[in-house]
Each structure stands twice: as structure tokens, then as C-alpha cells.
Coordinates of C-alpha atoms and ligand atoms in Angstrom, one line a residue:
X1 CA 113.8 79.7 109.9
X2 CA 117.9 79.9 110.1
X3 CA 118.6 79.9 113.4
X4 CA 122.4 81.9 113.3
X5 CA 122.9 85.1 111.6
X6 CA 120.1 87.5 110.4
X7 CA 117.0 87.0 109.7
X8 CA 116.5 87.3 106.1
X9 CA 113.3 88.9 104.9
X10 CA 111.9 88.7 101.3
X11 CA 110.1 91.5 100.6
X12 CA 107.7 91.9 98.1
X13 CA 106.6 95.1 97.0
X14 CA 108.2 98.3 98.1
X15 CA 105.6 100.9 97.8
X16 CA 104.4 103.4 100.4
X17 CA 104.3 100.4 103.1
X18 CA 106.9 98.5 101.4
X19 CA 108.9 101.7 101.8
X20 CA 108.0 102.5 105.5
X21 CA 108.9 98.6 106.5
X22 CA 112.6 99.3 105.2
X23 CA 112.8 102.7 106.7
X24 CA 111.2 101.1 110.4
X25 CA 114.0 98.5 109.8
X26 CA 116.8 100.5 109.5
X27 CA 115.6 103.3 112.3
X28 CA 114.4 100.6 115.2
X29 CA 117.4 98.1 114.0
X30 CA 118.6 98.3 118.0
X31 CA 114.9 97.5 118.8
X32 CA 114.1 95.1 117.0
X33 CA 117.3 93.2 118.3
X34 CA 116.3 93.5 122.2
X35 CA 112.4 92.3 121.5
X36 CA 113.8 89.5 119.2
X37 CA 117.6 88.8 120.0
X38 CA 118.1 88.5 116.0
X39 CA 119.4 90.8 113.7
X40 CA 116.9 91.4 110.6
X41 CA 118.1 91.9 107.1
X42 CA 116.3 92.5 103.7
X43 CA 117.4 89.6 101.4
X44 CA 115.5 90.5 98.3
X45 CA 113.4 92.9 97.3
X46 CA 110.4 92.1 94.1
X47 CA 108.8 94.9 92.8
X48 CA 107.3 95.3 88.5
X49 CA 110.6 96.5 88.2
X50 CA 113.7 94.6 90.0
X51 CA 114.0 91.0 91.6
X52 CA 113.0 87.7 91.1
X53 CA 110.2 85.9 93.4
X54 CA 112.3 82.3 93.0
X55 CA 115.0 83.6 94.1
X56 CA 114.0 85.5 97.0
X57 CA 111.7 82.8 98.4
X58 CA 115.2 80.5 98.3
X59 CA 116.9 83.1 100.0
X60 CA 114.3 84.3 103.1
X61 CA 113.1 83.1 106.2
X62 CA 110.3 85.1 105.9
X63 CA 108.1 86.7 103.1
X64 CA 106.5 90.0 103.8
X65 CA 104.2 90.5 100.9
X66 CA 103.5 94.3 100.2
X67 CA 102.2 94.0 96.7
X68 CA 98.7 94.4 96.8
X69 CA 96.5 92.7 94.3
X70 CA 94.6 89.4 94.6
X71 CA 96.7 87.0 91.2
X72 CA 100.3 87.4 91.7
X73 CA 100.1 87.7 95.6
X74 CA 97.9 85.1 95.8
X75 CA 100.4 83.0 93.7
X76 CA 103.8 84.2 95.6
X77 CA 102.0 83.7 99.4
X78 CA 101.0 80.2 98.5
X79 CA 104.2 79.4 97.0
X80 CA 105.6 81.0 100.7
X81 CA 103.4 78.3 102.9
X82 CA 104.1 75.3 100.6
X83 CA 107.7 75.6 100.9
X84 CA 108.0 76.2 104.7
X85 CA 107.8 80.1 105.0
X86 CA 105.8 82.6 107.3
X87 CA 104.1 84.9 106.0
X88 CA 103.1 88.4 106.7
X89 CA 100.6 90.6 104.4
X90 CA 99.2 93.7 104.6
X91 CA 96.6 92.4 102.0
X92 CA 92.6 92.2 102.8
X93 CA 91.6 91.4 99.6
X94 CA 93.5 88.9 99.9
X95 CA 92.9 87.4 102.8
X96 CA 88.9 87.9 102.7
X97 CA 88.6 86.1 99.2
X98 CA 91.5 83.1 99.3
X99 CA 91.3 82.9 103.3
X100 CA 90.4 79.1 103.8
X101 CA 93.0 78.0 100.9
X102 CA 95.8 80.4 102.2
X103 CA 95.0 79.5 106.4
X104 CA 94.9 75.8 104.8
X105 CA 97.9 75.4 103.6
X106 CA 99.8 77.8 106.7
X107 CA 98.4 74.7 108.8
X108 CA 99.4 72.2 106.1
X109 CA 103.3 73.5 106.5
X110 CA 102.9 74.8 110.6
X111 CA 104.3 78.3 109.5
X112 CA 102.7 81.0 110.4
X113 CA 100.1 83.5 108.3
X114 CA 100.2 87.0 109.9
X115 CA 97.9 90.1 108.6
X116 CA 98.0 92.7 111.6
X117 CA 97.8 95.5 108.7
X118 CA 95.1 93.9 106.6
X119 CA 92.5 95.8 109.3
X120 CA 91.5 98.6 111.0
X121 CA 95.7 99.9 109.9
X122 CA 97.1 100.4 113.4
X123 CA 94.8 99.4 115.6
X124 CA 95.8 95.8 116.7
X125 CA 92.5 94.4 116.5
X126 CA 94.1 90.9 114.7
X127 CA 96.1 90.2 117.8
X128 CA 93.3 91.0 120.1
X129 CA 90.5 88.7 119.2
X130 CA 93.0 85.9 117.9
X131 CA 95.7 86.0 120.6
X132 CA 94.4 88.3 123.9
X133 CA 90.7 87.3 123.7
X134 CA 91.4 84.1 121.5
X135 CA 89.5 81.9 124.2
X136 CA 86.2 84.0 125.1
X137 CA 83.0 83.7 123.3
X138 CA 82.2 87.3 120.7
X139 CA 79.3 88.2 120.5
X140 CA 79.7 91.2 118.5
X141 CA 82.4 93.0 116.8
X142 CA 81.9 95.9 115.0
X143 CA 83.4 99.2 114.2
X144 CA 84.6 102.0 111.5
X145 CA 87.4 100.0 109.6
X146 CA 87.5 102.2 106.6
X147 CA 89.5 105.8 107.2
X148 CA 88.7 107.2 104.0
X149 CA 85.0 107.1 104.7
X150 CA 85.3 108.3 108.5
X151 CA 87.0 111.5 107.2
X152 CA 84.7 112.1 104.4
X153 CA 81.5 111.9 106.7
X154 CA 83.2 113.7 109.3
X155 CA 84.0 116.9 107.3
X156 CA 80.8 116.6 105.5
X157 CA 79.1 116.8 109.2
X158 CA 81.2 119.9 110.3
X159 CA 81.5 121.8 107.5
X160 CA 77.8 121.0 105.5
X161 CA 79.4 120.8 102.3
X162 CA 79.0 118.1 99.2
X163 CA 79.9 114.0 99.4
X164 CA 82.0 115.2 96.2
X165 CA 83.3 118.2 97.6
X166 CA 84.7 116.7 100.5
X167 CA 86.0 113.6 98.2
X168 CA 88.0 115.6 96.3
X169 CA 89.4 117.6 99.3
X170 CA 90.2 114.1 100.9
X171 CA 92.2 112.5 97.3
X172 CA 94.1 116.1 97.9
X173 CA 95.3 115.3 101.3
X174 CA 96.0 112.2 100.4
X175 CA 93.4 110.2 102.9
X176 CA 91.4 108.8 99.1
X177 CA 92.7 107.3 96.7
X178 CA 92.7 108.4 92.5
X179 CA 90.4 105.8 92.7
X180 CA 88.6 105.0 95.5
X181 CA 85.5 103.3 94.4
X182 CA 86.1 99.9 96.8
X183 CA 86.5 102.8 99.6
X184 CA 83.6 105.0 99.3
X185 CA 81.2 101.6 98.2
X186 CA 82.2 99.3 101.0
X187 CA 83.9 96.6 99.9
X188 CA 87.4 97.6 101.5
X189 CA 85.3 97.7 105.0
X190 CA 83.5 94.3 103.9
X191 CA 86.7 92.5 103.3
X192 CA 88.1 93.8 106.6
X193 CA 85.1 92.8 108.7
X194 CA 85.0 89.2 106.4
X195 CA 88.4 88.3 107.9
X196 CA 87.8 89.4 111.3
X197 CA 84.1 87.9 111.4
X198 CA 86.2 84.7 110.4
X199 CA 88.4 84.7 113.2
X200 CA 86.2 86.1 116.2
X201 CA 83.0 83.7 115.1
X202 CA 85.7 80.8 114.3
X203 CA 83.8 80.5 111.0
X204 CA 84.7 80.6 107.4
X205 CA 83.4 83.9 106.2
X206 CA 84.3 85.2 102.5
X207 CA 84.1 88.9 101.0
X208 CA 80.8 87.7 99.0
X209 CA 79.3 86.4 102.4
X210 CA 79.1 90.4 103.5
X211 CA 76.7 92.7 101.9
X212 CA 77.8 96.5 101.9
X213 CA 76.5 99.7 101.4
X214 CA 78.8 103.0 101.0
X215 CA 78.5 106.2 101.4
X216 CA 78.0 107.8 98.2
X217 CA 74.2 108.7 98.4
X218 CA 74.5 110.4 101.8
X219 CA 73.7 114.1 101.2
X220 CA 74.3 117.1 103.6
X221 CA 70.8 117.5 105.0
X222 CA 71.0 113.9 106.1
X223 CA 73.5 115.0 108.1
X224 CA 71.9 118.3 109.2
X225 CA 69.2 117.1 110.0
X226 CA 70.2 114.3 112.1
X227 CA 72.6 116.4 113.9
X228 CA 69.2 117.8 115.3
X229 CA 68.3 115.0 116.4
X230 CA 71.9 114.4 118.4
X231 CA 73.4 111.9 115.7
X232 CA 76.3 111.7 113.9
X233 CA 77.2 108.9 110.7
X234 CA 79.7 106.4 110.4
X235 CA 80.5 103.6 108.0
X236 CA 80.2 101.0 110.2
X237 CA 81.3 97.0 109.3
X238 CA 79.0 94.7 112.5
X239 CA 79.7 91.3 112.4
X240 CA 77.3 89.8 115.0
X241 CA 76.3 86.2 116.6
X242 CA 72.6 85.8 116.6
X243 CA 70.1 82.8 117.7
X244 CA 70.9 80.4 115.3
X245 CA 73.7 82.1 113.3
X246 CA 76.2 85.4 112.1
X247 CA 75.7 88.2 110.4
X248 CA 78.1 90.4 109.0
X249 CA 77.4 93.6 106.9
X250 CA 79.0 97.2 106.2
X251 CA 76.3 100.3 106.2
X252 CA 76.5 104.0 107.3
X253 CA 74.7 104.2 110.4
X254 CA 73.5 106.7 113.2
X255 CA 75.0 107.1 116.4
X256 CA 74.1 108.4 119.4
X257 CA 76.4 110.8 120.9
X258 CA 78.2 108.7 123.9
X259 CA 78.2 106.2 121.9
X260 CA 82.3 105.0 122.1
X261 CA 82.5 105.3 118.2
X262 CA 80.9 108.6 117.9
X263 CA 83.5 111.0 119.0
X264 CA 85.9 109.0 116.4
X265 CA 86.8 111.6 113.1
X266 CA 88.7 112.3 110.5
X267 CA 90.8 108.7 109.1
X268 CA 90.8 107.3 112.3
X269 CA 89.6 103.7 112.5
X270 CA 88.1 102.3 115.7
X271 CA 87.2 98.4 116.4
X272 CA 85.0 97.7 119.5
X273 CA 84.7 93.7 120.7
X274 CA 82.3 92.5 123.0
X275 CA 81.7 89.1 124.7
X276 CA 80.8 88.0 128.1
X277 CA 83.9 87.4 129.9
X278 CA 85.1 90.7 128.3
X279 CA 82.2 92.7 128.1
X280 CA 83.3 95.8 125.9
X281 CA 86.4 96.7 124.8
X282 CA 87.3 99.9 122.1
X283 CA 90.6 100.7 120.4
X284 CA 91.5 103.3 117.9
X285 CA 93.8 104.8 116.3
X286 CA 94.7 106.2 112.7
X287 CA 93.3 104.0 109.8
X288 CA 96.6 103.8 107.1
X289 CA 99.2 105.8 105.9
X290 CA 102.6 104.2 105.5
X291 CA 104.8 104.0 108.3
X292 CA 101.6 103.6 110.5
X293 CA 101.0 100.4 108.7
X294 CA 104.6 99.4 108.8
X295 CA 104.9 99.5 111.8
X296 CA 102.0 97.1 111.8
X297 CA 103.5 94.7 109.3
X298 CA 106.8 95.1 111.7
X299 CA 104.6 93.7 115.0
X300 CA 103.8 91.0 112.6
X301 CA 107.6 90.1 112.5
X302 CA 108.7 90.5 115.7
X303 CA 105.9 87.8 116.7
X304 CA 107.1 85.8 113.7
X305 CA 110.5 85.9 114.4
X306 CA 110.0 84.7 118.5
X307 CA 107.9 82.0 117.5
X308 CA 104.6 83.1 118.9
X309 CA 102.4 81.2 116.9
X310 CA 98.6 82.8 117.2
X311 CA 95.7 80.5 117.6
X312 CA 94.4 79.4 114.7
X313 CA 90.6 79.2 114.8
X314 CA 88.8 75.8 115.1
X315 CA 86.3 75.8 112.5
X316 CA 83.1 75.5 112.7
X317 CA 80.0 76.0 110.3
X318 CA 77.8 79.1 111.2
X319 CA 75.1 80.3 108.6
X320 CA 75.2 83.7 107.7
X321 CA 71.6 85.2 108.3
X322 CA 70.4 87.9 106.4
X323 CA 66.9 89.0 107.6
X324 CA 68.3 90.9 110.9
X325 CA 66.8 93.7 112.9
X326 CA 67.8 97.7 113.0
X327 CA 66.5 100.8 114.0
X328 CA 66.4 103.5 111.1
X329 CA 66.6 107.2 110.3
X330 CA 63.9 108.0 108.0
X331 CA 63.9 111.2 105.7
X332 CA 60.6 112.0 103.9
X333 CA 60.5 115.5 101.4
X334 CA 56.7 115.4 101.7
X335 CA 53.7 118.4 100.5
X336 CA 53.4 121.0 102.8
X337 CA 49.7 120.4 103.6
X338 CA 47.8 119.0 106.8
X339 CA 47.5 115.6 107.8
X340 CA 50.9 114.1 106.2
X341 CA 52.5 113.3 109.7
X342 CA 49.1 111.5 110.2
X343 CA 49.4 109.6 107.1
X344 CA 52.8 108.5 107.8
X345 CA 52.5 107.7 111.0
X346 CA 49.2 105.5 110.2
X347 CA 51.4 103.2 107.3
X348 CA 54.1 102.8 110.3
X349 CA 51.8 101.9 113.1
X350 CA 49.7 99.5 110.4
X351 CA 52.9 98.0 110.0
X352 CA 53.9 97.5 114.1
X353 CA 56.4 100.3 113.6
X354 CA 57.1 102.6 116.3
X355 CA 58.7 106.1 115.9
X356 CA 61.5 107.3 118.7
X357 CA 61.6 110.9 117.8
X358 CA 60.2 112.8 114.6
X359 CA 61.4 116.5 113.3
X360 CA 58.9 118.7 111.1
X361 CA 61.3 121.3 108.8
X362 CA 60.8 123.4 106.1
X363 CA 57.8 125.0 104.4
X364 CA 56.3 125.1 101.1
X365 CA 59.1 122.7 98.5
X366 CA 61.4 122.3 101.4
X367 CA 58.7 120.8 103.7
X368 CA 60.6 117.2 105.4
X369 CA 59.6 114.4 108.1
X370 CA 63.0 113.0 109.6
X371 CA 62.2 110.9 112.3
X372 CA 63.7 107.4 114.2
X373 CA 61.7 104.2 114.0
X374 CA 62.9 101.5 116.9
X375 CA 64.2 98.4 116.0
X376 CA 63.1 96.0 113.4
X377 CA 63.0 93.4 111.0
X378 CA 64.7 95.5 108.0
X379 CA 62.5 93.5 105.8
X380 CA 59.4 94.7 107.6
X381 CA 60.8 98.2 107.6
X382 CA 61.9 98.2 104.1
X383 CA 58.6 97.0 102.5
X384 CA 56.9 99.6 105.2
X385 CA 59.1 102.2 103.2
X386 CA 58.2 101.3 100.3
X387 CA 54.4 101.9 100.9
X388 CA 55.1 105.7 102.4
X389 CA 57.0 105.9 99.2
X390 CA 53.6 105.5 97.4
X391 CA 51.4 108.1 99.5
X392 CA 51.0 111.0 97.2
X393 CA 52.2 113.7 99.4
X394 CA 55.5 112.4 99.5
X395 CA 57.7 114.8 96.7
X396 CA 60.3 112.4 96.1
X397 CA 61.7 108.6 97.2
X398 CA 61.9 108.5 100.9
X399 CA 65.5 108.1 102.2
X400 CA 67.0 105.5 105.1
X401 CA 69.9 104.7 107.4
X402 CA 70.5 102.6 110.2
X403 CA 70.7 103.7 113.5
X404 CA 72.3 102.1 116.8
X405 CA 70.1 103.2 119.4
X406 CA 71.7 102.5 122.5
X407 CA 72.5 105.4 124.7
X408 CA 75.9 104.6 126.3
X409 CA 76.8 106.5 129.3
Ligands
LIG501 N1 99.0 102.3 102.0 C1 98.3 102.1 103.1 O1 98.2 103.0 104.0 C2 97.9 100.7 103.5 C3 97.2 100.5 104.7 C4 96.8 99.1 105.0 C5 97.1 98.1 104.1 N2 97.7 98.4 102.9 C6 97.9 97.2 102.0 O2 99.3 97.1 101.9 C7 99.6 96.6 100.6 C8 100.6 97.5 99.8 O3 100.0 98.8 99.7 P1 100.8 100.1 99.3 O4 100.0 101.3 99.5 O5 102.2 100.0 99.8 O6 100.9 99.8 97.7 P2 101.8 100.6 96.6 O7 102.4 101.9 97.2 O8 101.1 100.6 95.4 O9 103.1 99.6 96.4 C9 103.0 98.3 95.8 C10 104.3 97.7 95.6 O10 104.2 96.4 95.1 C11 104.8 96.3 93.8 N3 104.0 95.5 92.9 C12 102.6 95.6 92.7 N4 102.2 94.6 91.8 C13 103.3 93.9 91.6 C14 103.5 92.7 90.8 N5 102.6 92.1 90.1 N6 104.8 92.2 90.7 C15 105.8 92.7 91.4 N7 105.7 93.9 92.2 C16 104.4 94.4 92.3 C17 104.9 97.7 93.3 O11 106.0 97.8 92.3 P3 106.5 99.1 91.7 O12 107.3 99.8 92.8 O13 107.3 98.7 90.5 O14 105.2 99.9 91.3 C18 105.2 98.5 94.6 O15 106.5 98.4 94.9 C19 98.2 96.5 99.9 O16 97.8 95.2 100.0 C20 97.4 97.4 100.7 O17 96.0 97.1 100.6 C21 98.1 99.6 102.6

């Protein structure tokens, strides 16, 4: 980096947080000078209309990539590292399927990678588990890093009405996207929680080593019901070290009400890390928008621009386990006739499966079991399902979430 005059960014893309950088820079231009002593300028802007990445990368000391997209970013940030640039992205795709290549060759050239805005939007969860806690031993990290989703199931829970209802309300106020398929299925959580599994577990972890589960089939009664039972549902991303391993997966889940993430709603994300030395700690705040992010991506630079290098992981090889254990929400639409509890609850205690709390609603074609079953293998719970499914007083498929059962206080 030039060390007289400005410090010349290269910015590519100038979209919502493209837009809200170059806004940040002009309004905290004062700031930015006291936290960095350097005046920052915008060298060169690319966008599919105007500029020229060749150029700009000859003419920056640092490239902000704002594009989006997993080709020409890809392309444009590795061309950054190779010829001696930082880098800062706002890009989880990105980052959770070229990682290792992209961290590789930040090393290779001793610049610096930076992705603050790639999770959990303002929350500065990147910083905190590589920098803060970069020396202590997670053991679990785990949170809702998906907005869209948190204020989907949130307004679902308070006002009863319809996963599309509320989806289309959420595209209007702006908190979904036209399309937001890889919000509302889980990958965008699963990328998130693939690059921060990667750095808290010191592991390489890629988007297709997370399995995910959205949100779509989650109906209203789910909620309803479960609100009788004191729970409320997130879309939660856990990455978790286990005997002998990690996992790391995306699934709505159950919470118990003081639970820290349960009171989180609306498009608020909320990231809580846990290890020994540190035992808990929870941050939040809200989960996009674009001078939110910005001013994430701008955090970025200030740390790129006074040289504090974050600690870059020491790898090591952890499997990725799959066959973990949960406790589950069950929902069973079963005949309104006696003895159906006592068949279900035979199958479950056949199986080793214990029951928490049950509800009986409904009479005649509304008649329903919702109950908790305590932790489990899932594999024993799922193939335990699958038998209840086959009882012929059930009405239709039985229906499951996870659950986290602890009771914090
Ligand atoms: N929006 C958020 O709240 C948010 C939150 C967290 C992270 N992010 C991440 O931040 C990044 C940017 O998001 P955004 O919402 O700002 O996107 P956006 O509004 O769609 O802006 C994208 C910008 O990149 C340019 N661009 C896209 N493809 C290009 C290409 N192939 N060549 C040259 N320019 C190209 C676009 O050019 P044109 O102007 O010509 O279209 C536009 O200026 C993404 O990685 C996103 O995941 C966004």
C-alpha cells in the first residue's frame, strides 16, 4: 500500500452496499482520518456499465469487491491477492465455496482477505472469533444469520397468517428479495455458518459440507401450537465440535423462551459463541440493508488500512459428522378415537424415546398430538417417525422440528 497521499480504493460494484460505502466515505471522511491518519479516495469504480477491472487494480491500494456473484468476483479477487492487494468483500458465496483457494493465495502474497459483511450483516461476529477470541477453544457457535427468515417466522408467529402471505409482505418492505429462493431454503444461512465454522473450528469447511433445511414448509399451526407449549422458531445455522469431529447445519428450530436468541425478531441477526475460557457470548443487531453493511465493509478498511492483520487460522483436518443428536417438536393430525396417544407413545418408548411435554387439540378432522421428544440420535428419531407415520390413525404425514431444550435463566 502507498504510503503518502490517499488511500486509493477500487471499488467494484456500486449497488445498494456499493452505494452506502461511497456515501459512509464522503459523510465520516473526518473519521475515517483520526482512526486511520490517511485520507481515503475512490480510485475507480467497475460496475456492468462503467470502468475497467485492469485498470483499477493498477490504480488501488485496496479492492473492495461489492459485486456479488461467484465467476467474475471470484476472478477480480484472485487477481487482487496475486498482485499484492487487500481485499475486502461483502461476498458469502464467495467466500463459502472458493474459501481455501482465495485464503491460499491472501497468504501466498501476505495481504489481507477481509469479509466482516459476508455474515450475520452488522453484527461483528468475523472480528470476534478471528481477532477478540482468536486464541480460545469454540465449542459451539451458532445463531439466526439469515434476516429475511427471522422476520418471516416472526410475523408468521404474531400475527398467525400464511408462510406466503408474510413473504410477500416481507419482498414489499424490502427485507426479501424478487427472488429469494437461497433465503427462504437455507443456503444463504449455510454459506454464512460454512465460513464462520471454518474459522472458529480452524478447519476447512465448504457450502456443500453444510446440510440446510428452510423454512418454506412451516405452517401457522406449527407455530400456534408450539406457542402453547412456550416456543417460538428460528432459522438457526449450529456449527458444533463434537467427540471426534464438527458439525455444521442450518434448520428451523424451537426455542425456549429465555433462551438469548428467542426474544430476537423481525431482520435482526444474532450470533452466540461459546468456549471455555469465554463461556457464552451473544451479539445482535440488524441482519443487512445498505448502509448497515457499509458500514461493515468500512470496519473492514479501517483495519486494512492500520495494518491489523487478523489471525489467520492454522488448519487442521476435522470430519464433518452427520449422525448428531436433537430434541424434536412432533405434530401428529391423528383420528379422533381412543387409544391413539397410547399407540404413539408405545412406537416412541419401543424406540427409547422419551416425550418432554405432549398437547391433545382439536376434535373430530382437527383432532392433533404436538408433543417434545428429548434429545436424540436424529436417525433414531427419524426412522421412529417414520413408523408413527404408518399407524393407521394418523390422517396425514407426521410433521418435525428441532428443538433446543435448554432452559436458560
Ligand atoms: N444488500 C445487502 O443488504 C447485503 C448484506 C450483506 C452482504 N451483501 C453482499 O454484498 C454484495 C453486494 O450486494 P448489493 O446488494 O450491493 O448488490 P447490488 O445492489 O445488486 O449491486 C451489485 C453491483 O455490482 C455490479 N456488478 C454485478 N455484477 C457485475 C459484473 N459481472 N461486472 C461488473 N459489475 C457488476 C452491479 O452493476 P450495475 O450497477 O451495472 O448493475 C452493481 O453496481 C453481495 O455479495 C451481497 O451478498 C449485501
Amino acid at each position: 500500500m502507498s504510503t503518502d497521499g490517499p488511500v486509493k480504493i477500487g471499488l467494484l460494484g456500486r449497488g445498494t452496499v456499493g452505494g452506502g460505502l461511497v456515501e459512509l466515505l464522503g459523510d465520516r471522511a473526518e473519521a475515517i482520518r483520526s482512526a486511520t491518519g490517511r485520507e481515503v479516495e475512490v480510485s475507480g469504480v467497475l460496475t456492468t456499465s462503467q470502468g475497467d477491472f485492469e485498470q483499477i487494480l493498477a490504480g488501488a491500494d485496496v479492492i473492495v469487491e461489492l459485486m456479488g456473484g461467484t465467476t467474475t468476483a471470484r476472478e477480480h479477487v484472485m487477481a487482487a491477492l496475486k498482485a499484492g492487494k487487500p481485499v475486502i468483500t461483502a461476498n458469502k458465496q464467495l467466500l463459502a465455496q472458493h474459501g481455501a483457494e482465495l485464503f491460499d493465495a491472501a497468504e501466498e502474497a501476505g495481504v489481507q482477505l477481509r469479509f466482516e459483511a459476508a455474515v450475520a450483516g452488522v453484527v461483528p461476529i468475523i472480528r470476534v472469533v478471528q481477532e477478540s477470541f482468536g486464541a480460545v477453544e469454540f465449542t459451539k457457535v451458532f445463531g439466526i444469520v439469515n434476516g429475511t427468515t427471522n422476520f418471516i417466522l416472526s410475523e408468521m408467529a404474531s400475527s398467525g397468517a400464511s408462510y406466503e402471505d408474510v413473504l410477500a409482505q416481507a419482498q414489499e418492505l424490502g427485507y426479501a428479495e424478487a427472488d429469494p429462493t437461497d433465503d427462504v431454503n437455507g443456503a444463504d444461512a449455510a454459506a454464512k455458518m460454512a465460513i464462520l465454522a471454518r474459522l472458529a473450528f480452524h478447519t476447512p469447511v465448504d457450502f456443500d459440507d453444510v446440510p440446510f433445511e428452510g423454512i418454506e414448509s412451516v405452517q401457522p399451526d406449527d407455530l400456534a401450537y408450539a406457542k402453547e407449549l412456550g416456543l417460538s422458531l428460528k432459522l438457526l445455522g449450529v456449527a458444533e465440535r463434537l467427540e471426534g469431529g464438527i458439525t455444521v447445519s442450518v434448520y428451523p428450530c424451537f426455542l425456549y423462551p429465555g433462551h438469548p436468541l428467542s426474544p430476537i425478531n423481525g431482520p435482526f441477526n444474532a450470533v452466540m459463541v461459546q468456549a471455555p475460557e469465554i463461556t457464552e457470548v451473544t451479539m445482535s443487531g440488524p441482519g443487512a440493508g445498505g448502509t448497515e453493511t457499509a458500514a461493515a465493509v468500512l470496519g473492514d478498511l479501517i483495519s486494512v488500512i492500520s495494518g491489523d492483520a487478523p489471525i489467520h487460522a492454522a488448519e487442521r483436518e476435522l470430519p464433518v459428522l452427520s449422525d448428531v443428536e436433537s430434541s424434536f417438536y412432533l405434530h401428529l393430525e391423528v383420528a379422533d378415537e381412543p387409544g391413539v396417544l397410547a399407540q404413539v407413545a408405545k412406537v416412541l418408548s419401543d424406540a427409547g424415546l422419551s416425550v418432554k411435554s405432549v398437547v391433545q387439540k382439536g376434535m373430530g378432522d382437527d383432532a392433533r398430538l404436538v408433543m417434545v421428544v428429548h434429545r436424540c440420535p436424529e436417525k433414531l428419531f427419524t426412522d421412529t417417525v417414520a413408523e408413527i407415520g404408518r399407524l393407521d390413525s394418523l390422517r396425514s404425514g407426521p410433521r418435525f422440528i428441532r428443538v433446543i431444550e435448554e432452559e436458560f435463566v
